[in-house]
């Protein structure tokens, strides 16, 4: 093979650090280890990237995930081989579920020992299999000559629709070798699929003929706010998944938001003569496991070809980018559609009814829900939520957000990711603090990252709903297991003492009337602060929430 002439200027570790900075990465999360030190040492020496040392790889992954969601750019996490990469896997499952643009750079033992089960330190012989299970795509940088190609491919894969976390293994000896000279580094440009003209034309015709058309927007339509809002203005009603909230402003009366499973929503679906689902998985917990009847005909637009007709039979499937496809449909539509003028009023009524019913369930907590509902969107805060009753009831649907990127929650339903997600969201939002809703059970999984929040002076308000239990589990035990409350009582630290020991400001709220003042104070101080809501002092919700599966009466998780 003819070797090209190269000028050796840096190691692969140095090159990786330089590559990331050149393509615009400013923040990287991770945990240092012998197997990633050539990269992290280079990041530190080059001083172009902020490295956030997390307490664990799961937290680092959750931070990178939330950072990616809020910044709408690449989130980067660096872990080590074996246990470290495994620690990140649960959090990466969530990034995969959410389709987050995450680059997971992990490592490998020296290439000579990799995949051979030769018992090198940190070796997991089938690490690639593990990574493949939680990745959109998996890559290995086999040697220095692969460096620019593999990095470009991995970043492109993470950013291109359908977006998702990508794992890249870089063996430690490869990191240490001299890099090959490369040309200028170009930031990868995401590729988006384009729906065929004939399909776009057919969808436009269907819309023109419909009297009560509805647009169901999922997280995949987050980039199509302008187009979806214009379709709404021309006459389409809006309903969203929890991840598709605020793509069209929820201040619009014709937007049902994520109250998508209530009896009133189902009545709207019965009356509708066309639904177009854009960028949504139609998840089980938002469709009664796909048993909920949606309007007919059903049309689907998705950048992910594998999703075509997966959960519901559809008449037309457009494989295309949401913004591009909706934009081209708009060009074929009249300024105002000839639709039933009652539909927008029916939607407003359905939303008000659902919100009223939800507030009734809250009992005393409606004071906190109302305060957050106004403050979160008004202050343009990212709204990060762990899996806790307060999110399942008011957080997921009632508290409004100003922009879709502000909504961050565990789509996969895994508890314990909120503490770290709050940090990632905060670092991606220097303009407004990330407000982060936690349960005490979830907090225990991520609590070590509160130290990271303090160290990084992350602009955060943690609202910790402390009921000293796995509350939702106890409610399920009461409803389905004759109140046998096994394993669901929870010993937690005294949070005030814990916070004091790590330099985290803390305030206990024992009456709902004290919440507004505590919140005001927390958003106005620098850095993070915990507001602990003492639910044992305040008392129960008016109605117990017993989690999924959802009854026909309304939305659950
Ligand atoms: C990773 C993970 N482990 C376990 C569960 C099961 N689970 C669902 S909710 C919950 C309790 C959460 O408790 P807490 O954070 O205190 O919130 P609460 O239910 O009290 O509102 C548990 C254990 C889960 N969803 N995810």
Coordinates of C-alpha atoms and ligand atoms in Angstrom, one line a residue:
X1 CA 0.0 0.0 0.0
X2 CA 1.3 3.4 -0.9
X3 CA 1.7 5.4 2.3
X4 CA 0.8 9.1 2.0
X5 CA 3.3 11.6 3.3
X6 CA 2.1 12.8 6.8
X7 CA 3.4 15.5 9.1
X8 CA 2.9 14.2 12.6
X9 CA 1.7 17.1 14.8
X10 CA -0.4 15.6 17.6
X11 CA -1.8 12.4 19.2
X12 CA -5.2 11.0 18.4
X13 CA -6.3 12.2 21.9
X14 CA -5.2 15.7 21.0
X15 CA -6.9 15.4 17.6
X16 CA -10.2 14.3 19.2
X17 CA -10.2 17.3 21.6
X18 CA -9.3 19.6 18.7
X19 CA -11.9 18.1 16.4
X20 CA -14.7 18.5 19.0
X21 CA -13.8 22.1 19.6
X22 CA -13.6 22.8 15.8
X23 CA -17.1 21.5 15.2
X24 CA -18.5 23.8 17.8
X25 CA -18.6 21.5 20.9
X26 CA -18.2 23.8 24.0
X27 CA -19.1 21.4 26.8
X28 CA -18.3 17.8 27.5
X29 CA -19.5 15.6 30.4
X30 CA -17.7 12.5 31.7
X31 CA -15.6 10.7 34.3
X32 CA -11.9 10.5 34.0
X33 CA -10.1 7.1 33.8
X34 CA -6.9 5.5 32.7
X35 CA -8.5 4.6 29.4
X36 CA -9.6 8.1 28.4
X37 CA -6.8 10.2 29.8
X38 CA -5.2 10.9 26.5
X39 CA -8.4 12.7 25.4
X40 CA -9.3 14.4 28.7
X41 CA -5.7 15.6 29.2
X42 CA -5.8 17.1 25.8
X43 CA -9.2 18.8 26.5
X44 CA -7.7 20.3 29.6
X45 CA -4.4 21.5 27.9
X46 CA -6.2 22.9 24.9
X47 CA -8.6 25.0 27.1
X48 CA -11.3 25.2 24.4
X49 CA -13.9 23.0 25.9
X50 CA -15.5 23.0 29.4
X51 CA -15.2 19.5 30.8
X52 CA -17.8 18.7 33.5
X53 CA -16.5 15.9 35.8
X54 CA -19.6 14.0 36.8
X55 CA -19.8 11.7 39.9
X56 CA -20.8 8.8 37.7
X57 CA -21.2 7.8 34.1
X58 CA -25.0 7.5 34.3
X59 CA -25.2 11.1 35.5
X60 CA -22.7 12.2 32.8
X61 CA -24.9 10.6 30.1
X62 CA -28.1 12.2 31.5
X63 CA -26.3 15.5 31.5
X64 CA -25.2 15.2 27.9
X65 CA -28.7 14.0 26.9
X66 CA -30.4 17.0 28.5
X67 CA -27.8 19.4 27.2
X68 CA -28.4 18.1 23.7
X69 CA -32.2 18.5 24.1
X70 CA -32.1 22.0 25.4
X71 CA -29.2 23.3 23.2
X72 CA -30.5 21.5 20.2
X73 CA -27.0 20.6 19.4
X74 CA -24.6 17.7 20.0
X75 CA -24.2 16.5 23.6
X76 CA -20.9 14.8 24.3
X77 CA -20.1 12.3 27.0
X78 CA -16.8 10.6 27.6
X79 CA -16.6 7.4 29.6
X80 CA -14.1 4.5 30.2
X81 CA -14.2 0.9 29.1
X82 CA -16.2 -1.9 30.8
X83 CA -18.1 -1.0 34.0
X84 CA -17.9 2.7 33.2
X85 CA -19.5 2.2 29.8
X86 CA -22.0 -0.1 31.4
X87 CA -22.8 2.6 34.1
X88 CA -23.8 4.9 31.3
X89 CA -26.0 2.3 29.6
X90 CA -29.3 2.8 31.6
X91 CA -29.1 6.6 30.9
X92 CA -28.2 5.9 27.3
X93 CA -31.4 3.8 27.0
X94 CA -33.3 7.0 27.9
X95 CA -31.3 9.0 25.3
X96 CA -32.2 6.4 22.7
X97 CA -35.8 6.5 23.7
X98 CA -35.8 10.3 23.3
X99 CA -33.7 10.2 20.1
X100 CA -31.1 12.6 21.6
X101 CA -28.2 13.9 19.6
X102 CA -25.5 12.4 21.9
X103 CA -22.0 11.3 21.1
X104 CA -20.8 8.7 23.6
X105 CA -17.1 8.4 23.3
X106 CA -16.0 5.4 25.3
X107 CA -12.9 3.4 25.1
X108 CA -11.4 -0.1 24.7
X109 CA -8.5 -2.0 26.0
X110 CA -5.4 -2.0 23.8
X111 CA -6.5 -3.2 20.4
X112 CA -4.3 -6.3 20.6
X113 CA -6.4 -7.5 23.6
X114 CA -9.8 -6.2 22.5
X115 CA -12.6 -8.7 21.7
X116 CA -10.4 -11.7 22.7
X117 CA -11.3 -12.2 26.4
X118 CA -7.7 -11.9 27.5
X119 CA -8.5 -10.4 30.9
X120 CA -7.0 -7.0 30.4
X121 CA -8.1 -4.5 33.1
X122 CA -11.6 -3.1 32.4
X123 CA -12.1 -5.5 29.5
X124 CA -15.6 -6.6 28.6
X125 CA -15.3 -8.9 25.7
X126 CA -18.7 -8.2 24.3
X127 CA -18.8 -4.4 25.0
X128 CA -19.8 -3.7 21.4
X129 CA -22.9 -5.8 21.8
X130 CA -23.8 -3.9 25.0
X131 CA -23.3 -0.5 23.3
X132 CA -25.2 -1.6 20.2
X133 CA -28.2 -2.3 22.4
X134 CA -28.5 1.3 23.5
X135 CA -27.2 3.2 20.5
X136 CA -28.6 4.4 17.2
X137 CA -25.2 3.4 15.7
X138 CA -22.0 2.0 17.0
X139 CA -18.5 2.8 15.7
X140 CA -14.9 1.8 16.6
X141 CA -11.8 3.8 15.7
X142 CA -9.5 1.0 14.8
X143 CA -6.4 3.1 14.2
X144 CA -5.1 6.6 13.9
X145 CA -5.8 6.7 10.1
X146 CA -9.5 6.3 10.9
X147 CA -9.7 9.3 13.2
X148 CA -11.3 12.0 11.1
X149 CA -13.4 9.6 9.1
X150 CA -14.8 7.7 12.2
X151 CA -15.4 10.9 14.2
X152 CA -17.2 12.6 11.2
X153 CA -19.3 9.5 10.6
X154 CA -20.3 9.2 14.3
X155 CA -21.2 12.8 14.7
X156 CA -23.2 12.8 11.4
X157 CA -25.1 9.7 12.6
X158 CA -26.0 11.3 15.9
X159 CA -27.3 14.5 14.2
X160 CA -29.1 13.0 11.2
X161 CA -32.8 12.2 11.3
X162 CA -33.8 10.0 13.1
X163 CA -31.4 11.5 15.6
X164 CA -30.0 9.4 18.4
X165 CA -27.1 8.5 20.7
X166 CA -24.1 7.1 19.0
X167 CA -21.3 5.1 20.7
X168 CA -17.7 5.4 19.5
X169 CA -15.1 3.1 21.0
X170 CA -11.5 4.4 20.9
X171 CA -9.0 1.9 22.2
X172 CA -6.6 3.6 24.6
X173 CA -3.5 2.7 22.5
X174 CA -5.1 4.4 19.5
X175 CA -5.7 7.5 21.6
X176 CA -2.0 7.6 22.3
X177 CA -0.7 7.1 18.8
X178 CA 0.4 10.0 16.6
X179 CA -2.5 11.3 14.5
X180 CA -2.4 11.5 10.8
X181 CA -2.4 14.9 9.2
X182 CA -5.9 15.9 8.2
X183 CA -7.3 18.7 6.1
X184 CA -9.6 21.4 7.5
X185 CA -12.2 20.0 9.9
X186 CA -15.8 20.6 8.7
X187 CA -18.7 20.3 11.0
X188 CA -21.0 17.5 9.9
X189 CA -24.3 18.7 8.5
X190 CA -27.4 16.6 9.5
X191 CA -29.1 14.8 6.7
X192 CA -32.8 14.9 6.5
X193 CA -35.1 12.7 4.3
X194 CA -37.3 14.5 1.7
X195 CA -40.8 13.2 1.1
X196 CA -41.8 12.7 -2.5
X197 CA -43.8 15.5 -4.2
X198 CA -46.7 13.2 -5.0
X199 CA -47.1 12.2 -1.3
X200 CA -47.0 15.9 -0.3
X201 CA -49.6 16.8 -2.9
X202 CA -51.9 14.0 -1.8
X203 CA -51.7 15.1 1.9
X204 CA -52.5 18.7 0.9
X205 CA -55.6 17.4 -1.0
X206 CA -56.8 15.5 2.0
X207 CA -56.4 18.5 4.2
X208 CA -58.4 20.7 1.8
X209 CA -61.2 18.2 1.8
X210 CA -61.3 17.8 5.7
X211 CA -63.7 19.7 7.9
X212 CA -62.2 18.8 11.3
X213 CA -58.5 18.1 10.6
X214 CA -56.2 17.5 13.5
X215 CA -52.4 17.6 13.7
X216 CA -50.8 15.3 16.3
X217 CA -47.3 16.6 17.0
X218 CA -44.5 14.5 18.7
X219 CA -41.0 15.3 19.6
X220 CA -39.8 14.6 16.1
X221 CA -41.7 17.8 15.0
X222 CA -39.8 20.0 17.5
X223 CA -38.1 21.7 14.5
X224 CA -41.3 22.4 12.8
X225 CA -42.8 25.1 15.0
X226 CA -43.2 27.7 12.3
X227 CA -44.9 25.3 9.9
X228 CA -47.2 23.6 12.5
X229 CA -48.2 27.0 13.9
X230 CA -49.1 28.2 10.4
X231 CA -51.1 25.1 9.7
X232 CA -52.9 25.8 13.0
X233 CA -53.6 29.4 11.9
X234 CA -55.1 28.1 8.7
X235 CA -57.5 25.8 10.6
X236 CA -56.0 22.6 11.8
X237 CA -56.5 21.6 15.4
X238 CA -53.5 20.7 17.5
X239 CA -52.8 17.8 19.9
X240 CA -49.4 16.8 21.1
X241 CA -47.5 14.1 22.9
X242 CA -45.7 15.3 26.1
X243 CA -42.5 15.5 24.1
X244 CA -44.2 17.6 21.4
X245 CA -45.6 20.3 23.7
X246 CA -45.2 23.9 22.8
X247 CA -44.3 23.2 19.1
X248 CA -47.4 25.3 18.7
X249 CA -48.0 27.7 21.5
X250 CA -50.3 26.3 24.2
X251 CA -51.7 29.7 24.7
X252 CA -53.6 29.0 21.4
X253 CA -57.2 27.9 22.3
X254 CA -57.1 25.4 19.4
X255 CA -54.2 23.5 21.0
X256 CA -55.2 20.6 23.3
X257 CA -51.6 20.2 24.4
X258 CA -50.8 16.8 25.8
X259 CA -54.2 16.2 27.3
X260 CA -54.4 13.6 24.6
X261 CA -56.1 10.7 26.2
X262 CA -59.0 12.2 28.1
X263 CA -62.6 11.3 27.3
X264 CA -63.0 14.8 25.8
X265 CA -59.9 14.2 23.6
X266 CA -61.4 10.9 22.4
X267 CA -64.6 12.7 21.6
X268 CA -62.6 15.2 19.4
X269 CA -61.0 12.2 17.7
X270 CA -64.4 10.7 17.0
X271 CA -65.6 13.9 15.4
X272 CA -62.4 14.5 13.4
X273 CA -62.3 13.4 9.8
X274 CA -58.5 13.6 9.4
X275 CA -55.5 13.3 11.7
X276 CA -51.9 13.8 10.6
X277 CA -49.3 12.4 13.0
X278 CA -46.0 14.2 12.7
X279 CA -42.8 12.9 14.4
X280 CA -44.5 10.8 17.1
X281 CA -44.2 7.2 18.2
X282 CA -47.8 7.2 19.4
X283 CA -46.4 5.7 22.6
X284 CA -48.3 3.2 24.6
X285 CA -48.7 5.4 27.6
X286 CA -50.2 8.2 25.5
X287 CA -52.6 6.0 23.5
X288 CA -53.8 3.3 26.0
X289 CA -51.3 1.0 24.4
X290 CA -52.5 1.9 20.9
X291 CA -56.1 0.8 21.8
X292 CA -57.3 4.4 21.7
X293 CA -59.3 5.1 18.6
X294 CA -57.7 7.8 16.5
X295 CA -59.4 9.6 13.6
X296 CA -59.7 8.1 10.2
X297 CA -58.0 8.6 7.8
X298 CA -54.7 8.7 9.6
X299 CA -51.7 10.1 7.9
X300 CA -48.1 9.8 9.2
X301 CA -45.1 12.0 8.6
X302 CA -41.8 10.8 10.1
X303 CA -38.1 11.1 9.4
X304 CA -37.7 7.6 10.7
X305 CA -38.7 5.1 8.0
X306 CA -38.8 2.3 10.5
X307 CA -41.8 4.0 12.2
X308 CA -44.1 3.8 9.2
X309 CA -47.4 2.4 10.3
X310 CA -45.8 0.7 13.3
X311 CA -48.3 1.5 16.0
X312 CA -51.4 2.4 14.0
X313 CA -52.4 1.5 10.4
X314 CA -52.0 4.6 8.3
X315 CA -53.4 5.5 4.9
X316 CA -50.4 7.6 3.8
X317 CA -46.9 7.5 5.2
X318 CA -44.6 10.4 4.2
X319 CA -41.0 9.6 4.9
X320 CA -39.7 13.1 5.4
X321 CA -38.4 15.8 7.7
X322 CA -41.2 17.4 9.7
X323 CA -40.4 21.0 8.8
X324 CA -39.7 20.4 5.2
X325 CA -42.8 18.2 4.6
X326 CA -45.2 20.5 6.4
X327 CA -43.6 23.5 4.7
X328 CA -44.2 22.0 1.3
X329 CA -47.8 21.0 2.2
X330 CA -48.4 24.7 3.2
X331 CA -47.4 25.9 -0.2
X332 CA -50.3 23.9 -1.7
X333 CA -53.0 25.1 0.7
X334 CA -55.2 28.2 0.6
X335 CA -54.6 31.0 3.1
X336 CA -57.6 29.8 5.1
X337 CA -59.1 26.4 5.1
X338 CA -62.8 25.7 4.9
X339 CA -63.0 23.9 8.2
X340 CA -65.6 23.6 10.9
X341 CA -65.3 26.8 13.0
X342 CA -66.5 24.9 16.1
X343 CA -63.5 22.7 16.3
X344 CA -61.2 25.3 17.9
X345 CA -63.9 26.0 20.6
X346 CA -64.4 22.3 21.2
X347 CA -60.6 21.9 21.7
X348 CA -60.5 24.9 24.1
X349 CA -63.4 23.4 26.1
X350 CA -61.8 19.9 26.1
X351 CA -58.5 21.4 27.4
X352 CA -60.2 23.5 30.1
X353 CA -62.2 20.5 31.3
X354 CA -59.1 18.3 31.4
X355 CA -57.2 21.0 33.3
X356 CA -60.0 21.5 35.8
X357 CA -60.3 17.8 36.4
X358 CA -56.6 17.5 36.9
X359 CA -56.5 20.4 39.4
X360 CA -59.3 18.7 41.4
X361 CA -57.1 15.7 41.8
X362 CA -54.2 17.7 43.2
X363 CA -55.8 19.0 46.5
X364 CA -53.4 21.3 48.2
X365 CA -50.7 20.8 45.5
X366 CA -52.7 22.9 43.1
X367 CA -51.1 26.0 44.7
X368 CA -47.7 24.7 43.7
X369 CA -48.9 23.6 40.3
X370 CA -50.4 27.0 39.6
X371 CA -47.3 28.8 40.6
X372 CA -45.0 26.6 38.5
X373 CA -47.5 26.9 35.6
X374 CA -47.1 30.6 35.5
X375 CA -43.4 30.9 36.4
X376 CA -41.9 28.3 34.2
X377 CA -43.2 29.5 30.9
X378 CA -43.1 33.2 32.0
X379 CA -39.4 33.0 32.9
X380 CA -38.6 30.9 29.8
X381 CA -37.1 28.2 32.1
X382 CA -36.2 24.7 30.9
X383 CA -38.7 22.3 32.7
X384 CA -36.9 19.1 33.7
X385 CA -38.9 16.3 35.4
X386 CA -38.1 13.0 37.0
X387 CA -40.7 10.3 37.2
X388 CA -42.7 11.3 40.2
X389 CA -46.4 11.7 41.0
X390 CA -46.2 15.5 40.7
X391 CA -45.0 15.1 37.1
X392 CA -47.5 12.5 36.2
X393 CA -50.3 14.7 37.5
X394 CA -49.4 18.4 36.8
X395 CA -45.8 18.5 35.5
X396 CA -46.2 16.7 32.3
X397 CA -49.2 18.6 31.0
X398 CA -50.3 21.5 33.1
X399 CA -47.1 23.5 33.6
X400 CA -46.6 25.3 30.3
X401 CA -43.3 25.8 28.6
X402 CA -42.3 28.6 26.3
X403 CA -40.5 26.5 23.7
X404 CA -40.4 22.8 22.9
X405 CA -36.7 22.5 23.7
X406 CA -37.5 23.5 27.3
X407 CA -39.4 20.2 28.0
X408 CA -37.0 17.5 29.4
X409 CA -38.3 14.4 31.0
X410 CA -37.6 10.7 31.0
X411 CA -39.6 9.4 28.1
X412 CA -38.7 5.9 29.0
X413 CA -40.1 6.3 32.5
X414 CA -36.9 5.5 34.3
X415 CA -36.6 7.2 37.7
X416 CA -33.5 8.9 39.0
X417 CA -32.3 10.8 36.0
X418 CA -33.7 14.2 36.8
X419 CA -30.9 15.4 39.1
X420 CA -28.3 15.1 36.4
X421 CA -30.6 16.1 33.5
X422 CA -31.2 19.3 35.4
X423 CA -27.4 20.1 35.3
X424 CA -27.2 19.4 31.5
X425 CA -30.3 21.6 30.9
X426 CA -28.9 24.3 33.1
X427 CA -25.6 24.5 31.3
X428 CA -27.4 24.7 28.0
X429 CA -29.5 27.5 29.2
X430 CA -27.4 30.3 30.7
X431 CA -30.2 32.7 30.1
X432 CA -32.7 31.1 32.5
X433 CA -32.4 28.6 35.3
X434 CA -33.5 25.0 34.7
X435 CA -36.4 24.2 37.0
X436 CA -36.2 20.5 37.9
X437 CA -39.0 18.5 39.5
X438 CA -37.8 15.5 41.6
X439 CA -39.3 12.8 43.9
X440 CA -37.3 11.7 46.9
X441 CA -37.0 8.1 45.5
X442 CA -35.6 9.3 42.1
X443 CA -33.3 11.8 43.9
X444 CA -31.6 9.0 45.7
X445 CA -30.4 7.5 42.4
X446 CA -28.8 10.7 41.2
X447 CA -28.0 12.5 44.5
X448 CA -24.3 12.4 44.1
X449 CA -24.6 14.7 41.0
X450 CA -25.9 17.4 43.3
X451 CA -22.3 17.9 44.2
X452 CA -21.5 18.4 40.5
X453 CA -24.3 21.0 40.4
X454 CA -22.7 22.9 43.2
X455 CA -19.2 22.6 41.7
X456 CA -20.3 23.8 38.3
X457 CA -22.5 26.6 39.8
X458 CA -25.3 25.2 37.6
X459 CA -28.3 27.6 37.4
X460 CA -30.9 25.3 38.8
X461 CA -33.9 25.1 41.0
X462 CA -34.6 21.6 42.3
X463 CA -38.1 21.2 43.5
X464 CA -37.9 18.0 45.6
X465 CA -41.3 16.6 46.4
X466 CA -40.5 14.6 49.5
X467 CA -43.2 12.0 50.5
X468 CA -40.6 9.7 52.2
X469 CA -41.7 6.9 49.9
X470 CA -42.0 5.5 46.5
X471 CA -45.4 7.2 46.4
X472 CA -46.7 5.9 43.1
X473 CA -45.6 2.3 44.0
X474 CA -47.5 2.6 47.3
X475 CA -50.6 3.8 45.5
X476 CA -50.4 0.9 43.1
X477 CA -50.0 -1.5 46.1
X478 CA -53.1 0.1 47.7
X479 CA -55.1 -0.3 44.5
X480 CA -53.9 -3.7 43.3
X481 CA -52.1 -5.5 46.1
X482 CA -54.4 -5.1 49.1
X483 CA -52.2 -2.4 50.5
X484 CA -49.2 -4.7 51.0
X485 CA -46.6 -2.0 51.0
X486 CA -43.5 -4.1 50.5
X487 CA -40.2 -2.4 49.6
X488 CA -41.8 1.0 49.0
X489 CA -41.0 2.9 52.2
X490 CA -37.9 4.8 51.7
X491 CA -35.1 5.9 54.1
X492 CA -33.5 9.0 52.8
X493 CA -31.0 11.4 54.2
X494 CA -32.1 14.5 56.0
X495 CA -31.9 16.6 52.9
X496 CA -31.2 19.9 54.8
X497 CA -28.2 18.4 56.5
X498 CA -27.0 16.7 53.3
X499 CA -27.3 20.0 51.3
X500 CA -25.5 21.9 54.0
X501 CA -22.6 19.3 53.8
X502 CA -22.1 19.9 50.1
X503 CA -22.7 23.7 50.0
X504 CA -26.1 23.4 48.3
X505 CA -28.5 26.1 49.4
X506 CA -31.7 24.4 50.7
X507 CA -35.1 25.6 51.9
X508 CA -37.8 23.4 53.4
X509 CA -41.4 24.3 52.4
X510 CA -43.9 22.8 54.9
X511 CA -47.0 24.7 53.7
X512 CA -48.0 25.3 50.1
X513 CA -48.4 29.0 50.7
X514 CA -44.6 29.3 51.3
X515 CA -43.8 27.9 47.9
X516 CA -44.1 31.1 45.8
X517 CA -41.7 33.0 48.0
X518 CA -39.3 30.1 48.1
X519 CA -39.4 29.8 44.3
X520 CA -38.8 33.5 43.8
X521 CA -35.8 33.4 46.1
X522 CA -34.4 30.3 44.4
X523 CA -34.5 31.8 40.9
X524 CA -32.9 35.0 42.0
X525 CA -29.8 33.5 43.7
X526 CA -26.8 32.4 41.6
X527 CA -26.2 28.7 41.1
X528 CA -28.3 25.7 42.3
X529 CA -30.8 25.6 45.1
X530 CA -33.1 22.9 46.5
X531 CA -36.6 23.6 47.5
X532 CA -37.7 20.6 49.5
X533 CA -41.5 20.3 49.7
X534 CA -42.5 18.4 52.8
X535 CA -45.4 16.4 51.5
X536 CA -45.9 14.6 54.8
X537 CA -46.6 18.0 56.5
X538 CA -48.8 19.2 53.6
X539 CA -50.9 16.1 53.3
X540 CA -52.1 13.8 50.5
X541 CA -53.3 14.6 47.0
X542 CA -57.1 14.8 46.8
X543 CA -57.1 11.6 44.8
X544 CA -54.4 8.9 44.8
X545 CA -52.5 8.6 41.6
X546 CA -51.8 4.9 40.8
X547 CA -49.8 5.1 37.7
X548 CA -50.0 3.3 34.4
X549 CA -51.8 1.3 33.0
X550 CA -54.1 4.2 32.4
X551 CA -57.8 3.8 32.9
X552 CA -60.2 5.3 30.3
X553 CA -60.8 8.3 32.6
X554 CA -57.7 10.2 31.7
X555 CA -54.0 10.6 31.3
X556 CA -51.7 8.9 33.7
X557 CA -47.9 8.9 33.4
Ligands
LIG1 C1 -35.0 3.1 37.0 C2 -36.3 2.7 37.5 N1 -36.4 1.9 38.6 C3 -37.6 1.6 39.1 C4 -38.7 2.2 38.6 C5 -40.1 1.9 39.3 N2 -40.7 3.1 39.9 C6 -41.5 3.9 39.2 S1 -42.0 5.2 40.1 C7 -41.1 4.7 41.4 C8 -41.1 5.5 42.7 C9 -40.5 6.9 42.6 O1 -40.5 7.4 43.8 P1 -40.3 9.0 44.1 O2 -39.2 9.5 43.2 O3 -40.2 9.2 45.5 O4 -41.6 9.6 43.5 P2 -43.1 9.4 44.0 O5 -43.7 8.1 43.4 O6 -43.1 9.3 45.5 O7 -43.9 10.6 43.5 C10 -40.4 3.5 41.1 C11 -39.5 2.9 42.1 C12 -38.6 3.0 37.5 N3 -39.6 3.6 36.9 N4 -37.4 3.3 37.0

